[in-house]
């Protein structure tokens, strides 16, 4: 069965045709529970997100700040497994028809088996994978299986990436490029900053695929700012914090839906 890379491509192209950035939400699988995580992903999509990245919780998430680390810890203590990640992708995609990616560090995929992981992700209706710690020069096996199963391979670029390195990364990737707006870990920031705009400009000089910005966006005004220069706005910690701060799981899901609605206005610059 083929995955949904075409759906991802079409979704990003449709947002561009509307003259706006796409809204991409991140939520970890298994948080606060497996079923609660599925409901949160659906709420983000129903609220206005175009795409969702489902995080595969990891015990040492080097890119993720304290908010997402807290959610990952809750999910891991709850016993979340890769099968639960696939279930989250399957049920969220089936319910909404929207593209769902998995964001994961390389070690769990390597241990699970690349062929098995890509085949199961495609079968679940997944659109691809974001692999923040997989070096491009070590990614040939992954990319071979991702292509075979119709999955996008999204790589991360950072402000420290030199132009020749950007060209190497974007040539190997598909779906979109994840531009980390700041050096450091995920988390909400007071300002997303000029570094992100410069990184998008330099990345676009190397590729025609969309460039989406993450790490720091937390509200509609920041989403509007990033939407002024990026093809997509990626928001993670702000969604997770809303759920952590909620008095119960149902309130957390509604908080996700409300934030998605606000951010959807932001990427349309209606703030």
XYZ file of C-alpha atoms in Angstrom:
271
model
C 0.000 0.000 0.000
C 1.271 3.455 -0.889
C 1.496 6.293 1.585
C 0.115 9.780 1.196
C 3.046 11.929 0.070
C 0.864 13.168 -2.811
C -1.805 14.296 -0.350
C 0.848 16.259 1.562
C 2.121 17.857 -1.635
C -1.408 18.744 -2.739
C -2.316 20.185 0.674
C 0.710 22.477 0.747
C 0.095 23.513 -2.869
C -3.555 24.292 -2.083
C -2.547 26.577 0.795
C -0.109 28.367 -1.497
C -2.836 28.757 -4.126
C -4.982 30.421 -1.450
C -2.163 32.904 -0.859
C -1.360 31.692 2.636
C 0.950 29.482 4.646
C -0.090 26.011 5.741
C -0.626 25.374 9.447
C 1.228 22.298 10.683
C 0.546 21.097 14.228
C 2.710 18.765 16.289
C 1.310 16.499 19.004
C 2.950 13.448 20.602
C 1.241 10.057 20.368
C 0.098 8.546 23.651
C -0.354 11.886 25.417
C -2.209 12.121 27.700
C -3.302 8.602 26.706
C -3.352 6.860 23.340
C -7.052 7.633 22.823
C -6.633 11.132 24.221
C -3.769 11.757 21.806
C -5.893 10.643 18.858
C -8.663 13.000 19.942
C -6.171 15.853 20.262
C -4.822 15.282 16.745
C -8.345 15.223 15.369
C -9.154 18.422 17.266
C -6.126 20.193 15.810
C -7.179 19.207 12.294
C -10.848 20.017 12.863
C -9.826 23.357 14.387
C -7.898 24.453 11.313
C -4.553 22.682 11.013
C -3.758 21.526 7.483
C -1.228 18.877 8.508
C -0.279 17.158 11.765
C 3.062 15.757 12.846
C 2.542 12.899 15.313
C 5.515 12.626 17.624
C 6.944 9.236 18.508
C 7.834 9.707 22.183
C 11.508 9.230 22.972
C 13.382 8.984 26.262
C 16.075 11.432 25.094
C 14.425 13.906 22.705
C 17.421 16.099 21.897
C 15.496 18.631 19.767
C 12.576 18.989 22.152
C 12.312 21.422 25.015
C 10.846 20.816 28.487
C 7.172 21.029 27.496
C 7.360 18.251 24.915
C 9.759 16.274 27.111
C 7.119 16.311 29.853
C 4.454 15.020 27.448
C 6.814 12.343 26.108
C 7.525 11.191 29.651
C 3.797 10.877 30.372
C 3.311 8.887 27.162
C 6.256 6.590 27.841
C 5.142 5.950 31.421
C 1.749 5.081 29.956
C 3.417 2.376 27.866
C 3.054 3.944 24.405
C 4.463 1.784 21.605
C 5.123 2.228 17.881
C 1.864 0.358 17.218
C 0.070 3.154 19.107
C 1.792 5.764 16.937
C 0.578 3.943 13.823
C -2.923 3.714 15.294
C -2.889 7.460 15.946
C -1.904 8.127 12.322
C -4.492 5.682 10.987
C -7.451 6.928 13.008
C -6.678 10.629 12.601
C -6.231 10.331 8.846
C -9.329 8.168 8.431
C -11.422 10.667 10.408
C -10.203 13.826 8.671
C -8.704 12.879 5.300
C -5.779 15.197 6.053
C -2.058 14.389 5.812
C -0.392 12.994 8.930
C 3.358 12.621 9.342
C 5.395 10.992 12.080
C 8.228 12.915 13.716
C 10.772 10.570 15.229
C 14.383 10.212 16.160
C 16.273 7.600 14.206
C 17.031 5.031 16.903
C 13.450 3.701 17.331
C 13.076 3.312 13.551
C 16.420 1.561 13.229
C 15.552 -0.869 16.020
C 12.055 -1.503 14.657
C 13.321 -2.059 11.118
C 13.170 0.459 8.284
C 11.151 -1.737 5.937
C 8.663 -2.647 8.648
C 8.293 0.960 9.832
C 7.780 2.450 6.368
C 5.379 -0.304 5.306
C 3.257 0.119 8.442
C 3.254 3.909 8.186
C 2.083 3.718 4.570
C -0.574 1.155 5.475
C -1.826 3.505 8.202
C -2.265 6.274 5.619
C 0.762 8.265 6.740
C 2.218 10.944 4.480
C 5.827 10.720 5.579
C 8.361 11.156 8.330
C 10.413 13.970 9.869
C 13.785 12.677 11.039
C 15.597 15.469 12.888
C 18.702 13.491 13.838
C 19.238 11.399 10.684
C 22.193 12.792 8.706
C 21.500 13.060 4.989
C 24.672 11.120 4.165
C 23.373 8.182 6.243
C 19.790 8.302 4.951
C 19.957 6.250 1.725
C 18.315 3.135 3.202
C 15.488 5.145 4.739
C 14.884 7.140 1.543
C 14.821 3.992 -0.582
C 12.053 2.471 1.517
C 10.195 5.771 1.914
C 10.082 6.204 -1.874
C 8.937 2.620 -2.332
C 6.039 3.184 0.053
C 5.016 6.678 -1.097
C 6.256 8.553 1.968
C 7.881 11.978 2.238
C 11.273 12.360 3.914
C 11.455 15.699 5.720
C 14.860 16.888 6.883
C 15.593 19.697 9.339
C 17.805 22.684 8.504
C 19.084 25.243 10.990
C 20.447 28.799 10.890
C 23.935 27.315 11.253
C 23.562 25.296 8.018
C 25.859 26.628 5.301
C 24.525 27.131 1.794
C 26.260 24.063 0.333
C 24.905 21.962 3.197
C 21.405 23.330 2.605
C 21.637 22.259 -1.040
C 22.699 18.741 -0.034
C 19.832 18.422 2.459
C 17.105 19.805 0.213
C 18.180 17.650 -2.727
C 17.615 14.543 -0.602
C 14.340 15.599 1.021
C 10.710 15.587 -0.100
C 7.371 16.922 1.104
C 8.789 20.034 2.719
C 11.887 21.315 4.469
C 11.628 21.854 8.229
C 13.452 25.115 8.961
C 14.317 25.423 12.644
C 13.931 29.140 13.318
C 16.473 29.255 16.130
C 19.444 27.361 17.380
C 18.314 25.281 20.343
C 15.371 23.153 21.399
C 11.641 23.476 20.788
C 9.544 25.773 22.923
C 7.503 28.934 22.692
C 9.445 32.158 22.191
C 8.629 35.841 22.590
C 9.958 36.462 19.078
C 10.653 34.165 16.169
C 13.226 36.585 14.787
C 15.024 37.522 11.603
C 17.162 34.363 11.638
C 14.173 32.367 10.442
C 13.458 34.647 7.490
C 17.091 34.529 6.389
C 17.129 30.735 6.676
C 13.982 30.441 4.543
C 15.489 32.728 1.905
C 18.718 30.715 1.748
C 16.870 27.389 1.725
C 14.508 28.486 -1.043
C 17.538 29.327 -3.181
C 18.328 25.587 -3.251
C 14.921 23.962 -3.787
C 11.375 24.259 -5.112
C 9.789 22.239 -2.296
C 7.989 24.181 0.453
C 9.961 25.553 3.393
C 8.090 25.426 6.705
C 9.253 27.106 9.915
C 9.063 25.675 13.404
C 10.489 26.169 16.905
C 8.984 29.107 18.711
C 5.569 29.976 17.262
C 2.953 30.097 20.001
C 0.160 32.482 18.999
C -1.732 33.926 16.049
C 0.426 37.059 15.822
C 3.632 35.022 15.574
C 1.963 32.684 13.080
C 1.069 35.707 10.958
C 4.647 36.975 11.172
C 6.095 33.651 9.982
C 3.366 33.265 7.351
C 4.731 36.419 5.768
C 7.817 34.575 4.559
C 7.369 30.789 4.995
C 5.285 28.196 3.157
C 4.177 26.614 6.411
C 4.046 27.439 10.114
C 4.819 24.572 12.503
C 3.480 24.746 16.061
C 4.129 22.115 18.721
C 4.961 23.232 22.253
C 2.056 25.680 22.382
C -0.437 22.864 21.700
C 1.183 20.559 24.234
C 1.279 23.303 26.885
C -2.443 23.934 26.431
C -3.054 20.250 27.150
C -0.690 20.159 30.141
C -2.366 23.246 31.625
C -5.932 21.966 31.119
C -7.889 20.751 34.167
C -8.816 17.486 32.451
C -8.323 15.622 29.163
C -11.566 16.837 27.575
C -10.680 20.453 28.319
C -7.224 19.825 26.841
C -8.716 18.612 23.578
C -10.954 21.687 23.372
C -7.961 23.935 24.106
C -6.128 22.341 21.163
C -9.121 22.938 18.904
C -9.352 26.585 19.972
C -5.633 27.241 19.496
C -5.734 25.657 16.040
C -8.556 28.019 15.135
C -6.588 31.054 16.323
C -3.436 29.955 14.490
C -5.441 29.232 11.335
C -6.490 32.888 11.365
C -2.861 33.830 11.891
C -1.563 31.988 8.831
C -4.278 33.766 6.856
C -3.031 36.988 8.491
C -6.490 37.811 9.838
C -5.168 39.061 13.198
